[in-house]
Tab-separated table of C-alpha atoms in Angstrom:
chain	number	residue	atom	x	y	z
A	1	GLY	CA	-5.710	5.497	19.660
A	2	TYR	CA	-5.269	2.264	17.982
A	3	LEU	CA	-1.936	1.718	19.790
A	4	ILE	CA	-3.031	3.150	23.200
A	5	LYS	CA	-5.969	0.502	22.797
A	6	MET	CA	-3.494	-2.353	21.906
A	7	VAL	CA	-1.288	-1.332	24.731
A	8	GLU	CA	-4.434	-1.588	26.999
A	9	ARG	CA	-5.222	-5.219	25.881
A	10	GLU	CA	-1.632	-6.290	26.454
A	11	LEU	CA	-1.534	-5.345	30.091
A	12	GLU	CA	-5.038	-6.823	30.317
A	13	ASN	CA	-4.021	-10.198	29.336
A	14	ALA	CA	-1.080	-9.915	31.324
A	15	GLY	CA	-3.059	-9.713	33.990
A	16	ILE	CA	-2.930	-6.391	35.168
A	17	PRO	CA	-5.728	-4.729	36.972
A	18	GLU	CA	-7.579	-1.879	35.226
A	19	GLU	CA	-7.523	0.688	38.200
A	20	GLN	CA	-3.750	-0.032	38.017
A	21	VAL	CA	-3.230	0.777	34.446
A	22	GLN	CA	-5.448	3.851	34.580
A	23	GLY	CA	-3.807	5.379	38.039
A	24	GLY	CA	-1.364	3.001	39.637
A	25	GLY	CA	1.728	4.464	38.905
A	26	LEU	CA	2.929	1.737	35.840
A	27	ARG	CA	5.578	3.327	33.454
A	28	ILE	CA	4.714	1.806	30.124
A	29	THR	CA	7.169	1.955	27.079
A	30	THR	CA	5.641	1.149	23.511
A	31	THR	CA	8.031	-0.624	21.149
A	32	ILE	CA	7.330	1.600	18.552
A	33	ASP	CA	9.867	3.582	16.420
A	34	LYS	CA	8.362	7.007	16.042
A	35	ARG	CA	10.511	7.805	13.422
A	36	LEU	CA	8.815	4.814	11.369
A	37	GLN	CA	5.911	5.511	12.996
A	38	ASP	CA	5.409	8.697	11.548
A	39	LYS	CA	6.609	7.587	8.045
A	40	ALA	CA	3.957	4.205	8.387
A	41	VAL	CA	1.150	7.407	8.680
A	42	GLU	CA	2.664	9.087	5.629
A	43	VAL	CA	2.895	6.356	3.800
A	44	ALA	CA	-0.293	4.600	4.372
A	45	GLN	CA	-2.115	8.012	4.064
A	46	GLN	CA	-0.664	8.646	0.593
A	47	TYR	CA	-1.588	5.490	-0.659
A	48	THR	CA	-5.051	5.909	0.478
A	49	LYS	CA	-5.538	8.898	-1.344
A	50	LYS	CA	-3.493	7.482	-4.484
A	51	ALA	CA	-5.576	4.050	-4.484
A	52	ALA	CA	-8.726	6.324	-4.260
A	53	GLU	CA	-7.941	8.274	-7.307
A	54	GLY	CA	-7.156	5.532	-9.406
A	55	GLY	CA	-10.052	3.727	-8.536
A	56	ASP	CA	-13.339	3.815	-10.300
A	57	ASP	CA	-15.559	6.833	-10.384
A	58	GLU	CA	-17.470	5.944	-6.817
A	59	ALA	CA	-14.250	5.148	-4.899
A	60	ARG	CA	-13.933	7.267	-1.683
A	61	ALA	CA	-10.484	7.390	0.610
A	62	GLU	CA	-12.809	6.678	3.539
A	63	ASP	CA	-14.329	3.694	2.141
A	64	LEU	CA	-10.566	1.866	1.688
A	65	HIS	CA	-8.907	0.364	4.509
A	66	VAL	CA	-5.164	0.750	4.074
A	67	ALA	CA	-3.387	-0.483	7.176
A	68	LEU	CA	0.459	-1.593	7.632
A	69	ALA	CA	2.316	-3.312	10.158
A	70	SER	CA	5.983	-3.411	10.967
A	71	VAL	CA	7.836	-5.964	13.144
A	72	ASP	CA	11.335	-6.620	14.538
A	73	THR	CA	12.571	-9.815	13.146
A	74	ALA	CA	14.569	-10.710	15.842
A	75	THR	CA	11.903	-10.090	18.695
A	76	GLY	CA	8.618	-9.601	17.262
A	77	ALA	CA	8.330	-5.868	18.662
A	78	LEU	CA	5.949	-3.887	16.519
A	79	LYS	CA	8.041	-1.068	15.553
A	80	ALA	CA	5.345	0.873	13.612
A	81	MET	CA	1.584	0.159	12.818
A	82	TYR	CA	-1.335	1.920	11.215
A	83	GLY	CA	-4.781	0.690	11.792
A	84	GLY	CA	-6.698	3.777	10.142
A	85	PRO	CA	-6.969	7.566	9.694
A	86	ASP	CA	-8.923	8.611	12.652
A	87	TYR	CA	-9.605	6.330	16.061
A	88	LEU	CA	-12.580	8.348	17.700
A	89	SER	CA	-14.827	8.186	14.314
A	90	HIS	CA	-13.303	4.502	12.815
A	91	PRO	CA	-12.748	2.602	16.245
A	92	ARG	CA	-11.990	-0.596	13.912
A	93	ASN	CA	-7.690	-1.274	13.874
A	94	TRP	CA	-7.525	-2.602	10.406
A	95	ALA	CA	-4.005	-3.812	10.986
A	96	THR	CA	-5.402	-6.014	13.442
A	97	THR	CA	-8.175	-7.150	11.556
A	98	ALA	CA	-8.085	-10.149	9.465
A	99	ARG	CA	-8.334	-10.151	5.716
A	100	PRO	CA	-7.972	-12.331	2.818
A	101	ALA	CA	-4.023	-12.342	1.993
A	102	ALA	CA	-4.209	-12.943	-1.160
A	103	SER	CA	-0.837	-14.027	-2.619
A	104	THR	CA	1.138	-13.466	0.529
A	105	PHE	CA	-0.137	-16.952	1.484
A	106	LYS	CA	1.747	-18.653	-1.069
A	107	THR	CA	5.093	-18.276	1.108
A	108	PHE	CA	3.173	-20.934	3.357
A	109	ALA	CA	2.345	-23.407	0.656
A	110	VAL	CA	6.142	-23.432	-0.145
A	111	ILE	CA	7.301	-23.711	3.382
A	112	ALA	CA	4.758	-27.014	3.413
A	113	GLY	CA	6.497	-28.245	0.184
A	114	LEU	CA	9.815	-27.768	1.443
A	115	ARG	CA	9.165	-29.895	4.524
A	116	GLN	CA	7.726	-33.057	2.555
A	117	GLY	CA	11.030	-33.180	0.312
A	118	PHE	CA	9.984	-30.701	-2.783
A	119	THR	CA	12.750	-28.009	-3.526
A	120	LEU	CA	12.631	-25.146	-5.189
A	121	ARG	CA	13.908	-26.600	-8.443
A	122	SER	CA	10.545	-29.172	-8.234
A	123	HIS	CA	8.595	-28.392	-10.972
A	124	PHE	CA	4.823	-27.919	-11.437
A	125	ASN	CA	2.062	-26.961	-14.014
A	126	GLY	CA	2.224	-23.372	-15.062
A	127	ASN	CA	-1.070	-23.564	-17.372
A	128	THR	CA	-4.396	-23.489	-16.952
A	129	PHE	CA	-5.591	-26.980	-15.690
A	130	THR	CA	-8.662	-28.811	-13.694
A	131	PRO	CA	-7.566	-30.123	-10.353
A	132	ARG	CA	-8.350	-33.726	-8.942
A	133	GLY	CA	-11.874	-33.867	-7.566
A	134	ASP	CA	-12.551	-30.161	-8.736
A	135	PRO	CA	-14.895	-29.262	-11.412
A	136	SER	CA	-13.475	-25.607	-11.892
A	137	PRO	CA	-10.317	-24.859	-13.537
A	138	VAL	CA	-7.478	-22.705	-12.086
A	139	HIS	CA	-6.574	-20.090	-13.686
A	140	ASN	CA	-3.461	-17.655	-13.586
A	141	GLN	CA	-3.736	-13.608	-13.566
A	142	GLY	CA	-4.557	-12.860	-17.144
A	143	ASP	CA	-5.038	-16.478	-18.426
A	144	GLU	CA	-1.057	-16.246	-18.478
A	145	GLU	CA	0.277	-19.699	-19.510
A	146	PHE	CA	3.977	-20.770	-18.113
A	147	GLY	CA	4.495	-24.205	-18.810
A	148	SER	CA	6.499	-26.391	-16.340
A	149	VAL	CA	7.860	-23.920	-13.984
A	150	SER	CA	9.944	-24.779	-10.909
A	151	LEU	CA	8.739	-23.530	-7.703
A	152	ARG	CA	11.181	-20.629	-7.418
A	153	ARG	CA	9.766	-19.335	-10.861
A	154	ALA	CA	6.251	-20.216	-9.406
A	155	LEU	CA	6.929	-18.012	-5.848
A	156	ALA	CA	8.751	-15.038	-7.917
A	157	LYS	CA	5.906	-14.899	-10.616
A	158	SER	CA	2.883	-16.086	-8.003
A	159	ILE	CA	1.847	-18.481	-10.342
A	160	ASN	CA	-1.542	-19.920	-9.293
A	161	THR	CA	-1.849	-22.626	-11.197
A	162	ALA	CA	1.412	-24.018	-9.782
A	163	PHE	CA	0.437	-23.956	-6.038
A	164	VAL	CA	-2.646	-25.647	-6.640
A	165	ASP	CA	-0.696	-28.481	-8.524
A	166	LEU	CA	2.046	-28.196	-5.392
A	167	THR	CA	-0.989	-28.567	-3.222
A	168	GLN	CA	-2.449	-31.965	-4.799
A	169	GLU	CA	0.888	-33.192	-5.202
A	170	MET	CA	1.921	-32.740	-1.464
A	171	GLU	CA	0.142	-35.332	1.336
A	172	GLY	CA	-2.328	-33.659	3.385
A	173	GLY	CA	-1.840	-30.395	1.340
A	174	PRO	CA	-4.360	-28.039	2.547
A	175	ASP	CA	-3.451	-29.123	6.053
A	176	ALA	CA	-0.035	-28.875	5.295
A	177	ILE	CA	-0.127	-25.504	4.420
A	178	ALA	CA	-2.465	-24.482	6.936
A	179	LYS	CA	-0.005	-25.850	9.931
A	180	ALA	CA	2.823	-23.825	8.162
A	181	ALA	CA	1.029	-20.868	8.077
A	182	ASN	CA	-0.334	-21.323	11.953
A	183	ASP	CA	3.769	-22.611	12.822
A	184	ALA	CA	4.786	-19.205	11.226
A	185	GLY	CA	2.366	-17.182	13.114
A	186	ALA	CA	-0.591	-16.835	11.066
A	187	PRO	CA	-3.325	-17.729	13.204
A	188	GLU	CA	-6.598	-19.607	11.793
A	189	SER	CA	-9.431	-17.460	10.822
A	190	LYS	CA	-12.326	-16.972	8.301
A	191	GLY	CA	-11.696	-18.472	4.858
A	192	TRP	CA	-9.403	-21.381	6.051
A	193	GLU	CA	-11.488	-24.454	4.026
A	194	ARG	CA	-9.157	-26.905	3.455
A	195	ASN	CA	-8.967	-27.434	-0.348
A	196	ASN	CA	-6.941	-27.208	-3.505
A	197	ARG	CA	-6.791	-23.335	-3.220
A	198	LEU	CA	-6.140	-22.519	-0.308
A	199	ALA	CA	-2.637	-21.202	-0.833
A	200	LEU	CA	-4.301	-18.511	-3.233
A	201	GLY	CA	-5.062	-16.433	-0.326
A	202	VAL	CA	-8.680	-16.473	0.597
A	203	ALA	CA	-7.620	-17.421	3.720
A	204	GLU	CA	-7.736	-14.252	6.283
A	205	VAL	CA	-4.503	-12.938	8.132
A	206	SER	CA	-4.220	-9.266	9.733
A	207	PRO	CA	-1.457	-7.589	8.659
A	208	VAL	CA	0.136	-7.870	12.048
A	209	ASN	CA	0.312	-11.366	12.406
A	210	MET	CA	1.042	-11.878	8.697
A	211	ALA	CA	4.045	-9.281	9.533
A	212	ASN	CA	4.902	-11.202	12.289
A	213	ALA	CA	4.641	-14.622	10.405
A	214	TYR	CA	7.037	-13.476	7.729
A	215	ALA	CA	9.454	-12.118	10.712
A	216	THR	CA	9.356	-16.001	11.723
A	217	LEU	CA	10.962	-16.497	8.150
A	218	ALA	CA	13.312	-13.790	8.389
A	219	ASN	CA	14.672	-15.094	12.025
A	220	GLU	CA	15.731	-18.288	10.779
A	221	GLY	CA	12.234	-20.361	11.724
A	222	LYS	CA	11.914	-18.614	15.298
A	223	ARG	CA	8.711	-17.402	15.835
A	224	ASN	CA	8.131	-14.658	18.306
A	225	ALA	CA	4.551	-13.347	19.791
A	226	ALA	CA	4.234	-9.757	17.948
A	227	HIS	CA	4.010	-6.941	21.035
A	228	LEU	CA	3.635	-3.734	21.649
A	229	SER	CA	4.064	-3.055	25.344
A	230	LEU	CA	7.486	-3.110	27.904
A	231	ILE	CA	6.063	-2.786	31.057
A	232	HIS	CA	8.396	-1.102	33.844
């Protein structure tokens, strides 16, 4: 159901009338790879069950919104997608719903930094500190302290403080990070307020758009539009 609805929306955006879509003799082929799609469903449902069992006593599988998207890095074609367990009972497609991106957003801060002349060897503050103009200190997971760290290590270890330090050291840091995300293929949504903690992932991006943005990096910086339909 989620896939069919996406196909219908793509055809509508392409200007094809609904009556032609529903009975006009078009032959529509999706980009989905059945082997990958079957695996995506299997893994997503297994993970949903496992996450519910590992949560608190009140956690239920139906309260969790696991989603998955796989994008061909060379073309932007969706190869597999999981939007939820049952379209008829839960029609919201969680694979196309923007949600906080968490630490996956840090990659865009790296791109912004490299654009401004920083390198993977540039060093930043890996310890708890209070950023300029901010009344609250920034912490790492578990309050771990790392000292001075290279950008390479900051990304590998997902060190919050280093990314806040990078953001405040860049010219127009928050705007530069947002632009890097947009350029890669992550459209702006909720939580994109320009502040020195933007890289930490309050900004919302859908799984499909995040997969496509990362595909841009794998495609040597050449962005394609994520798509599902091939019209004959």
